[in-house]
CSV table of C-alpha atoms and ligand atoms in Angstrom, one decimal:
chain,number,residue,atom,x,y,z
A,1,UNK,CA,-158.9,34.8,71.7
A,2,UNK,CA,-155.7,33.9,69.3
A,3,UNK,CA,-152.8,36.2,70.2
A,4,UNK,CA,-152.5,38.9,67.4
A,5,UNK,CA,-149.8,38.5,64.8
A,6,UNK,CA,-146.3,39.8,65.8
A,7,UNK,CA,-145.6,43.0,63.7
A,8,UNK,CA,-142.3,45.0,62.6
A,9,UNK,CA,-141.7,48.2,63.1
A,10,UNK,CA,-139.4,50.1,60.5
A,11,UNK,CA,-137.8,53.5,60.3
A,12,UNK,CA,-138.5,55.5,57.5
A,13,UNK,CA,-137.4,58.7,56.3
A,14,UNK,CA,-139.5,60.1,53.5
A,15,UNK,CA,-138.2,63.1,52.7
A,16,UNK,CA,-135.1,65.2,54.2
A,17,UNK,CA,-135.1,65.9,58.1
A,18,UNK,CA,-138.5,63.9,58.6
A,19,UNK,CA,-138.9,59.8,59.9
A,20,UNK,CA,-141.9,57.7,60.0
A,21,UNK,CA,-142.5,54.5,62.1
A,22,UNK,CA,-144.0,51.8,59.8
A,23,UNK,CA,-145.9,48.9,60.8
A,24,UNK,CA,-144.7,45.8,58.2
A,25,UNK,CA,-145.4,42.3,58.8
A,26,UNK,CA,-143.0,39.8,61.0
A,27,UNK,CA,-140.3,38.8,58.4
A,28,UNK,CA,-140.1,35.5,56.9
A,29,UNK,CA,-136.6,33.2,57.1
A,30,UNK,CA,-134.8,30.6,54.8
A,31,UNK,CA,-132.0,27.8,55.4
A,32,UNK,CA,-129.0,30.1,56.6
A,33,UNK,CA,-130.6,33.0,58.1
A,34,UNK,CA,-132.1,34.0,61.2
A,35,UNK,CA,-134.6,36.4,62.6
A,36,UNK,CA,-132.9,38.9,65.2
A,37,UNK,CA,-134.7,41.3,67.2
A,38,UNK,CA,-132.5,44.1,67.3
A,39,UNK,CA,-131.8,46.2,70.0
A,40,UNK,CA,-129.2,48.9,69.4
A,41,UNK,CA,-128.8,50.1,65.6
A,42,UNK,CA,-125.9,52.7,65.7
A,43,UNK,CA,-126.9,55.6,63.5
A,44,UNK,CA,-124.2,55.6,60.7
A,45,UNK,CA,-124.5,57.8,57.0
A,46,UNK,CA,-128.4,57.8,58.1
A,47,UNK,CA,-127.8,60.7,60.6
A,48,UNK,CA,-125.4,62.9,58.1
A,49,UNK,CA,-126.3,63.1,54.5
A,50,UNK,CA,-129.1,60.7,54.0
A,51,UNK,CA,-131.3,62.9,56.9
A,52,UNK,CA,-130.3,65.9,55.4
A,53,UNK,CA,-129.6,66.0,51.9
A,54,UNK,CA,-131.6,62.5,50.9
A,55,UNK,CA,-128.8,61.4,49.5
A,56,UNK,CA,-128.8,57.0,50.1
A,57,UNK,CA,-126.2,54.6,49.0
A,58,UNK,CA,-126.9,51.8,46.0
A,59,UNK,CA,-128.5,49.9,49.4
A,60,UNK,CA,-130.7,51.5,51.2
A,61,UNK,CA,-133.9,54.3,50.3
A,62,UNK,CA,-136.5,56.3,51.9
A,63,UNK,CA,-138.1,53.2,53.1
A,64,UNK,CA,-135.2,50.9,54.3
A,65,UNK,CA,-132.3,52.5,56.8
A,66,UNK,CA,-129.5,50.6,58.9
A,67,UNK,CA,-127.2,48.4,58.6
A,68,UNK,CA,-125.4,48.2,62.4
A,69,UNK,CA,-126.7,46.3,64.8
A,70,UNK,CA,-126.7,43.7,67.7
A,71,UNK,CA,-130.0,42.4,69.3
A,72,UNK,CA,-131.0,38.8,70.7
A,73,UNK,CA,-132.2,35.9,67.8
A,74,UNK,CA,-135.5,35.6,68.0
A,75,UNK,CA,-136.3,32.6,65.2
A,76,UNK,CA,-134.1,29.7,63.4
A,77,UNK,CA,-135.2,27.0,61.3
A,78,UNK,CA,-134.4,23.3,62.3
A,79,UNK,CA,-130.6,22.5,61.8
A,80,UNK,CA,-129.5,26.2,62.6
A,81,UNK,CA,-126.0,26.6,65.0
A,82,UNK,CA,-128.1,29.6,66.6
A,83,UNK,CA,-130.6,29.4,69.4
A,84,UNK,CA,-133.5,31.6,69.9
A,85,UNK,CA,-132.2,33.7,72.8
A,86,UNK,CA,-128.7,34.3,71.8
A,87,UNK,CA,-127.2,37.7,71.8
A,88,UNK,CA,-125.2,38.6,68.4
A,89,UNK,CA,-123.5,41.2,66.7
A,90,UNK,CA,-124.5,41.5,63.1
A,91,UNK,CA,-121.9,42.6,60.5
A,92,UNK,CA,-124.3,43.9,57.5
A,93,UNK,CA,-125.1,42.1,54.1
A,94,UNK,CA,-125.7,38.3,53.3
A,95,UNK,CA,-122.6,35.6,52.5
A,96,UNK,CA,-122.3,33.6,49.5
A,97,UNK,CA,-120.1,31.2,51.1
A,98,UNK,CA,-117.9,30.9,47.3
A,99,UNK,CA,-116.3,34.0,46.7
A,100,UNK,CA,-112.7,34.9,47.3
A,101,UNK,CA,-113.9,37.3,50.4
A,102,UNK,CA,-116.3,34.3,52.1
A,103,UNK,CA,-113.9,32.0,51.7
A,104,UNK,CA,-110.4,33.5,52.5
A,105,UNK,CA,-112.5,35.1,55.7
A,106,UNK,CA,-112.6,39.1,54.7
A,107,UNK,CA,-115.1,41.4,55.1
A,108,UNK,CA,-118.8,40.7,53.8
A,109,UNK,CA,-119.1,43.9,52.2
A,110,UNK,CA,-117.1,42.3,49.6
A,111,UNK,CA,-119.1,39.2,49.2
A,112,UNK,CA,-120.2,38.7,45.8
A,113,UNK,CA,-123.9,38.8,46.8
A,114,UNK,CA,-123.2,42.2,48.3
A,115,UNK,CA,-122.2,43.4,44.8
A,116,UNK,CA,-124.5,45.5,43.0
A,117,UNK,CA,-123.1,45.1,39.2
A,118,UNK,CA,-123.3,40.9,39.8
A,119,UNK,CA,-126.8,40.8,41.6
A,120,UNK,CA,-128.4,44.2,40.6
A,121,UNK,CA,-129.4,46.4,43.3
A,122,UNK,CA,-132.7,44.5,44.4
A,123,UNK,CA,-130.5,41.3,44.7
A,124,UNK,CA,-127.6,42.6,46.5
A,125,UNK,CA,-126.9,43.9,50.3
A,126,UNK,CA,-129.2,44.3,52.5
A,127,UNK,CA,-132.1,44.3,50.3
A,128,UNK,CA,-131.3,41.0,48.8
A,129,UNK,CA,-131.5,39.5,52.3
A,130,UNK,CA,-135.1,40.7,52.2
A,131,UNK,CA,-135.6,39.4,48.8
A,132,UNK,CA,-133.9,36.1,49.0
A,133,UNK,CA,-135.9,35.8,51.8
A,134,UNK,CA,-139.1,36.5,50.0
A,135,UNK,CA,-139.7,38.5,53.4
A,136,UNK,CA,-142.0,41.3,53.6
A,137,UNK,CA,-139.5,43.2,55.9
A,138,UNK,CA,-136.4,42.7,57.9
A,139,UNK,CA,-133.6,43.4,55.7
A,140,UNK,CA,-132.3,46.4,57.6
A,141,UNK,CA,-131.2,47.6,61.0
A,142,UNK,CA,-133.7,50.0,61.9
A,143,UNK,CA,-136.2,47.8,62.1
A,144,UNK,CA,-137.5,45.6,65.6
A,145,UNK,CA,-136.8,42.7,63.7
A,146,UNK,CA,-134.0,41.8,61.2
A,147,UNK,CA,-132.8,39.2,59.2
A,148,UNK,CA,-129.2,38.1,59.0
A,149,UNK,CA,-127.2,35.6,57.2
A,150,UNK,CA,-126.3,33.3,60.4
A,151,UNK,CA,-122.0,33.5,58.8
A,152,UNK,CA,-122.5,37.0,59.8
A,153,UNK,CA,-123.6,36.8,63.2
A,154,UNK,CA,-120.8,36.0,65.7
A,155,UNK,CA,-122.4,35.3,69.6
A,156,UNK,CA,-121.6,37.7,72.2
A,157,UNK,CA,-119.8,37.0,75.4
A,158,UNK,CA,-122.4,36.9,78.0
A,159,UNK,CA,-120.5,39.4,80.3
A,160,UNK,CA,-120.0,42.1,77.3
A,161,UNK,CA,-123.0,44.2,77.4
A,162,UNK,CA,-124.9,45.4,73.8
A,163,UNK,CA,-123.5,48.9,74.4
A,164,UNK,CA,-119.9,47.9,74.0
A,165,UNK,CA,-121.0,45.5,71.2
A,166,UNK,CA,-122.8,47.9,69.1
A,167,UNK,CA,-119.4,49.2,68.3
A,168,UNK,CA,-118.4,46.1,66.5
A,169,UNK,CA,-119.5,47.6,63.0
A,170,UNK,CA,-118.7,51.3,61.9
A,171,UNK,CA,-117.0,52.4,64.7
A,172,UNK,CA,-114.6,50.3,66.7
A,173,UNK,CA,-115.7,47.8,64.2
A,174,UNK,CA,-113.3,49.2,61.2
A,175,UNK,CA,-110.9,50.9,63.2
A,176,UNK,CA,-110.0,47.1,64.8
A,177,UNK,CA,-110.1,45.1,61.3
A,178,UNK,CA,-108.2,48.1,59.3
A,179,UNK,CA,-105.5,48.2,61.9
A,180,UNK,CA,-105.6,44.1,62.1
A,181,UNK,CA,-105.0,44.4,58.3
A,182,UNK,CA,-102.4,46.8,58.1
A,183,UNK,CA,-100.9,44.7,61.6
A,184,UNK,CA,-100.5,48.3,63.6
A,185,UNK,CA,-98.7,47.6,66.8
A,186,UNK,CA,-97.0,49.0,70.1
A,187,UNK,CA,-94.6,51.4,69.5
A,188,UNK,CA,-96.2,53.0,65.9
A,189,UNK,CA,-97.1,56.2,65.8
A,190,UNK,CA,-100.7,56.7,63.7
A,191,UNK,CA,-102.0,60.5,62.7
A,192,UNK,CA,-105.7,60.4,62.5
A,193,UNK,CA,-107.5,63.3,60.5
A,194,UNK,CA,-111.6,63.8,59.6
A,195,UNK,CA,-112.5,63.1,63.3
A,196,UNK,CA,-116.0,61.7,63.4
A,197,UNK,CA,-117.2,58.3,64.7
A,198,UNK,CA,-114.6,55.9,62.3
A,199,UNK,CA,-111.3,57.8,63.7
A,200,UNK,CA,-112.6,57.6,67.0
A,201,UNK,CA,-113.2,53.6,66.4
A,202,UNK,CA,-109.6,54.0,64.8
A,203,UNK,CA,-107.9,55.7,68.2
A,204,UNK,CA,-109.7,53.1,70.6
A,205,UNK,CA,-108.0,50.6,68.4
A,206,UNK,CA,-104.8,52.1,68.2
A,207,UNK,CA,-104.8,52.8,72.0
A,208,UNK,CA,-105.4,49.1,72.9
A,209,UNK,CA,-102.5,48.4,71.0
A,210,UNK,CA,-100.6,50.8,72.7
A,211,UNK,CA,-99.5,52.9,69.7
A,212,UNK,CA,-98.7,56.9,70.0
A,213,UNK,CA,-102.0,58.6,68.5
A,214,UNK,CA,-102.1,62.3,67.1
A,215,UNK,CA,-105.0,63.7,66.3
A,216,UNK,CA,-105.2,66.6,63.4
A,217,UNK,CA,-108.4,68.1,64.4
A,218,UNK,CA,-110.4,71.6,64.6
A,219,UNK,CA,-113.8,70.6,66.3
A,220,UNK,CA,-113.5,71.0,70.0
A,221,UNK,CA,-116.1,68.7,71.0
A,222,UNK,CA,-114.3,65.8,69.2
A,223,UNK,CA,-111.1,66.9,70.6
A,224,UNK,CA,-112.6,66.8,74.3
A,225,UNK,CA,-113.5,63.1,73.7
A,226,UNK,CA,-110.0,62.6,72.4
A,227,UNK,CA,-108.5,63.5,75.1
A,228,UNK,CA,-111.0,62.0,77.7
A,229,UNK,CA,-109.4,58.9,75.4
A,230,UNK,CA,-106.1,59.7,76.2
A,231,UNK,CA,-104.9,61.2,73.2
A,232,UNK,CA,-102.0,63.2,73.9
A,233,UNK,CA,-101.2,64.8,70.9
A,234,UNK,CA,-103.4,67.1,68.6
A,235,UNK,CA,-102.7,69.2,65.8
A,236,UNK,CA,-104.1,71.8,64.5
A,237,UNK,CA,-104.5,71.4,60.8
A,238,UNK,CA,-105.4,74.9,59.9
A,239,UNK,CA,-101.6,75.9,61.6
A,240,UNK,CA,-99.0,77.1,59.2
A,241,UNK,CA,-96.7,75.0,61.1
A,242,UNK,CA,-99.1,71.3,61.1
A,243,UNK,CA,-96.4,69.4,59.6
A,244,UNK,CA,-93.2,69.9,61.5
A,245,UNK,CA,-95.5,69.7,64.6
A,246,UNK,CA,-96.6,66.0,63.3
A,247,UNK,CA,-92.8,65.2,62.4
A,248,UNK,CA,-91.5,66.3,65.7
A,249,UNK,CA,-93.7,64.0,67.5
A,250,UNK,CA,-92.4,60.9,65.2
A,251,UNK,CA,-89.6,59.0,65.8
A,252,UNK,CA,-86.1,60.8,64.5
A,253,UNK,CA,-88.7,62.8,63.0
A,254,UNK,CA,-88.9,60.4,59.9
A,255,UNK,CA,-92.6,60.6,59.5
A,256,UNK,CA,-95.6,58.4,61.4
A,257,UNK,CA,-95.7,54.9,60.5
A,258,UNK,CA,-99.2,54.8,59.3
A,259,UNK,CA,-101.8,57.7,58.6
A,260,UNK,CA,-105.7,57.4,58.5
A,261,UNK,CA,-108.4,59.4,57.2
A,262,UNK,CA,-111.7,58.9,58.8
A,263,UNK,CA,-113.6,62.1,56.5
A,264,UNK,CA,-112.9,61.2,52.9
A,265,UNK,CA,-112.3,65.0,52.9
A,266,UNK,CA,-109.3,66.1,50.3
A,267,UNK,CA,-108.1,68.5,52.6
A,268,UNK,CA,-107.0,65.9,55.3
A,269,UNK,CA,-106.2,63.1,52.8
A,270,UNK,CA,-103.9,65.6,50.9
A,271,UNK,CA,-102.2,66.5,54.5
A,272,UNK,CA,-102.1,62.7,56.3
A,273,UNK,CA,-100.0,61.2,53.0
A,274,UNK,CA,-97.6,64.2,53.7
A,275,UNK,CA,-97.1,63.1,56.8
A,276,UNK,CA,-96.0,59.6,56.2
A,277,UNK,CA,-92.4,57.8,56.7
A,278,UNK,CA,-91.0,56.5,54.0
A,279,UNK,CA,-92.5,52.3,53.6
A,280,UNK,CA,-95.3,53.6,55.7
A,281,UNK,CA,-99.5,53.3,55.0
A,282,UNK,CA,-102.0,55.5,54.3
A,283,UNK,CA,-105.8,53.9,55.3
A,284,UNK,CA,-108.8,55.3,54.1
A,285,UNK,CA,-111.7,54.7,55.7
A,286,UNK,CA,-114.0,57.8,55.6
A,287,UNK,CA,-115.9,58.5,52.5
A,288,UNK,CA,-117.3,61.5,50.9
A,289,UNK,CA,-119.6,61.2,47.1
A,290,UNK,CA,-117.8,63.3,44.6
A,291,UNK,CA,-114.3,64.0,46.5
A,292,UNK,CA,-111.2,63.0,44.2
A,293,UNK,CA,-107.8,63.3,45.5
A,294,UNK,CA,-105.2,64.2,43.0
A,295,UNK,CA,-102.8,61.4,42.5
A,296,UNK,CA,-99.6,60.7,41.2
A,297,UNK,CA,-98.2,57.1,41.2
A,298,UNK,CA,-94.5,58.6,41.1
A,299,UNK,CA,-94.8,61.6,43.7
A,300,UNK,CA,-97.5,60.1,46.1
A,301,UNK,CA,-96.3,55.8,45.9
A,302,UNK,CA,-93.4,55.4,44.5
A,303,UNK,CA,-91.3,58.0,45.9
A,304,UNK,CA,-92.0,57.3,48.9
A,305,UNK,CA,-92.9,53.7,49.3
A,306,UNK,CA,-96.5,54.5,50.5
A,307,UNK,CA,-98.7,51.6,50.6
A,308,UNK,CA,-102.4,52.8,50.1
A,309,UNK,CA,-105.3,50.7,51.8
A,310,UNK,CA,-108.8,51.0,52.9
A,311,UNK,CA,-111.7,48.6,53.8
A,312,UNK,CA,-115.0,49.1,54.4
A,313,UNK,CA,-116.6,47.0,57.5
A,314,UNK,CA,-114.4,43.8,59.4
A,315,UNK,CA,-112.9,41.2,58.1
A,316,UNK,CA,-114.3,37.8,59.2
A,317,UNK,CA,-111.0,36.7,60.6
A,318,UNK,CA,-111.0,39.5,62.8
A,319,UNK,CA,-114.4,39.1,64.9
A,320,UNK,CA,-113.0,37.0,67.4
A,321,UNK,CA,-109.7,39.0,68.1
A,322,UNK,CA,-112.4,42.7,67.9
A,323,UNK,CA,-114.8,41.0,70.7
A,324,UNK,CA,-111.9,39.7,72.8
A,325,UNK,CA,-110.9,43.5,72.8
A,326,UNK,CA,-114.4,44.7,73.2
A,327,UNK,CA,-113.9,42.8,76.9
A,328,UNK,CA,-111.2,45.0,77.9
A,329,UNK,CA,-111.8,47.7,80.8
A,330,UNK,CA,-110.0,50.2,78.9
A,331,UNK,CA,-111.6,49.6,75.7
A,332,UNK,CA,-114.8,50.0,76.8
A,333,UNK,CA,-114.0,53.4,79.5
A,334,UNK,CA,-113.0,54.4,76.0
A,335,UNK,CA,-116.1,53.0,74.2
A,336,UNK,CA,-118.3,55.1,76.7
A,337,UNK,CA,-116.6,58.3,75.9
A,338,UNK,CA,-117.4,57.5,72.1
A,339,UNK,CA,-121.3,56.9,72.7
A,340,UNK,CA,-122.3,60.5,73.3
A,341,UNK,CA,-125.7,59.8,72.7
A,342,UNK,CA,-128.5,57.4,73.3
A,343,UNK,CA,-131.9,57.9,72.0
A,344,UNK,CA,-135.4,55.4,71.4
A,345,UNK,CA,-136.2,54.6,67.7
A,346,UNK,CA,-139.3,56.6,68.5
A,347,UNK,CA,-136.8,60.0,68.9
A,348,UNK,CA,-135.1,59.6,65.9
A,349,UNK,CA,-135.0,62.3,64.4
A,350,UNK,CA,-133.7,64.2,67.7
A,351,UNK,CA,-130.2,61.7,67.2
A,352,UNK,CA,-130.2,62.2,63.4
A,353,UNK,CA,-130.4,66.6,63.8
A,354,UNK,CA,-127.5,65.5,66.8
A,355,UNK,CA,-124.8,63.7,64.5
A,356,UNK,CA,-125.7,65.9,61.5
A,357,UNK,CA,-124.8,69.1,64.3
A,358,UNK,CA,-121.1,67.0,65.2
A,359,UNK,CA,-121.3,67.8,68.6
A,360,UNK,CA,-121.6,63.8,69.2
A,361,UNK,CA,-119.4,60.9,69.2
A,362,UNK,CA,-121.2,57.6,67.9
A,363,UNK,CA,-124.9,57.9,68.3
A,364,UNK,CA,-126.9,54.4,69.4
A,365,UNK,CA,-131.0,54.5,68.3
A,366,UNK,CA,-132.8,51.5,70.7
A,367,UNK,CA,-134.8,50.2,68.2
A,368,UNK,CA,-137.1,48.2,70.7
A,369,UNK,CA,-138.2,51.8,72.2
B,401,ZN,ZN1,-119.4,35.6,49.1
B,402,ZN,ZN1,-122.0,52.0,59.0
């Protein structure tokens, strides 16, 4: 008797606080890509507005969720530099190998195929892996299998477990290519504010770098995992007081050096460029639909010298420098305090009610289980 057909498994989510396993065929590959069977897909927007509100981004829907992931490659075509059997981190959305971001080495999120006004939404992201592909699955993360551009898989170190690489995309991930960017070093002082699973990718970095960290923050289980980090400072936003609190903590009490917003919340991006030194940076790299901040190129750049920068995802320059880091002890004693939870594919609706609560850190689905 012939072995039966390999299958996919996909998680769906057709309507708010309900997923679906669905069987899809094996997915099919062209020249570039390769077939990865994934193993961890950290939950990212899938377990906060997507679960509860329905509310997707230009790239995924009901029927395709996840875009973080590491797993093992499980098919190439002839030629490929990957081998079936080698463990990768995948950084989400296909390369076009011409644009300014492939070819000066920046974040793939900003690859011209990755653009939904140049390749419509069908052609772009995620789903215009699958399409390219002509694939009847596999674009996305949480799924067994996936397909990935192979310039967007980097190999991982065979002593770094999938755990600490999982946290290579929107966690750790953004923190370490942000920070890279905006070339944060020992002896800054950073304020993070919106506390969820980006600032706490953000502190990891900063701490390996051996900057001062405060924290504005209100939710006490994110503040426990802060300290368990070794964040000394934390500030209570809501206190008349906040600011001459942060200040007092900053050198001559000029200000921090650079302030990050992991929420795209108003309240805290409003309070974080307060707290800036003259010349210093503001990074965004939470978002929220529909928040506007109110802005005035005189009082909140010019004045005082602000330079404003966010990025979604990592830089391509950056991977090697992010998984040399992910090998550090203390990175990764501090990686295991932001993994709160742990749950099979099969349970995930259990992690998605979890990170929509925020009594989590990052939340890893097992996609195999
Ligand atoms: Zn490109
Ligand atoms: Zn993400």
């Amino acid at each position: 008797m012939a072995p039966a057909a390999k299958t996919n498994i996909a998680l769906t989510i057709p309507e708010p606080g309900k997923f679906e396993l669905v069987e899809r065929p094996y997915p099919h590959i062209k020249s570039g890509y390769a077939i990865i069977k994934t193993e961890i897909a950290p939950i990212c927007l899938e377990g906060s507005r997507i679960w509860s509100e329905h509310d997707f981004e230009f790239h995924d829907d009901p029927e395709h969720l996840g875009h973080e992931g590491v797993g093992t490659v499980d098919e190439v075509l002839p030629g490929s530099n990957f081998s079936v059997g080698d463990r990768v981190i995948v950084f989400q959305g296909d390369h076009c190998g011409h644009c300014h971001a492939c070819t000066q080495a920046l974040s793939p999120t900003y690859c011209d195929a990755n653009d939904p006004d140049l390749r419509g939404v069908d052609g772009s992201a995620m789903k215009g892996i699958q399409n390219r592909n002509e694939s009847p699955s596999g674009g996305f993360a949480m799924e067994r299998y996936r397909i990935a551009p192979e310039a967007n898989l980097i190999r991982i170190p065979d002593a770094l477990d999938f755990r600490y690489a999982a946290s290579a995309n929107c966690s750790f991930g953004v923190g370490f290519s942000n920070q890279e960017a905006m070339d944060v070093k020992a002896g800054d002082t950073i304020l993070v504010g919106g506390v969820g699973f980006i600032a706490l990718g953000h502190i990891i970095s900063a701490l390996y770098r051996n900057a001062t960290v405060i924290a504005l923050a209100r939710n006490p289980y994110r503040i426990d995992l802060m300290r368990r980090m070794g964040v000394e400072h934390i500030v209570n936003p809501d206190d008349d007081d906040w600011l001459e609190q942060v200040l007092a903590l900053s050198y001559k009490g000029q200000g921090v050096d650079v302030a990050i917003d992991g929420s795209g919340v108003t309240y805290y991006q409003e309070k974080l460029m307060k707290a800036v030194r003259k010349y210093g940076q503001v990074n965004f790299s939470g978002h929220t639909p529909g928040a506007h901040l109110e802005l005035s190129p005189l009082h909140h750049v010019i004045d005082p010298a602000h330079t404003l920068f966010g990025q979604h995802d990592v830089r391509a320059k950056d991977r090697e420098r992010m998984v040399r880091a992910l090998c550090n002890p203390k990175v990764q004693a501090m990686v295991d305090v932001m993994i709160t939870h742990e749950f099979p594919m099969s349970r995930a609706g259990e992690a998605f009610d979890i990170q929509v609560g925020k009594q989590c850190g990052k939340v890893y689905l097992w996609t195999q289980q």
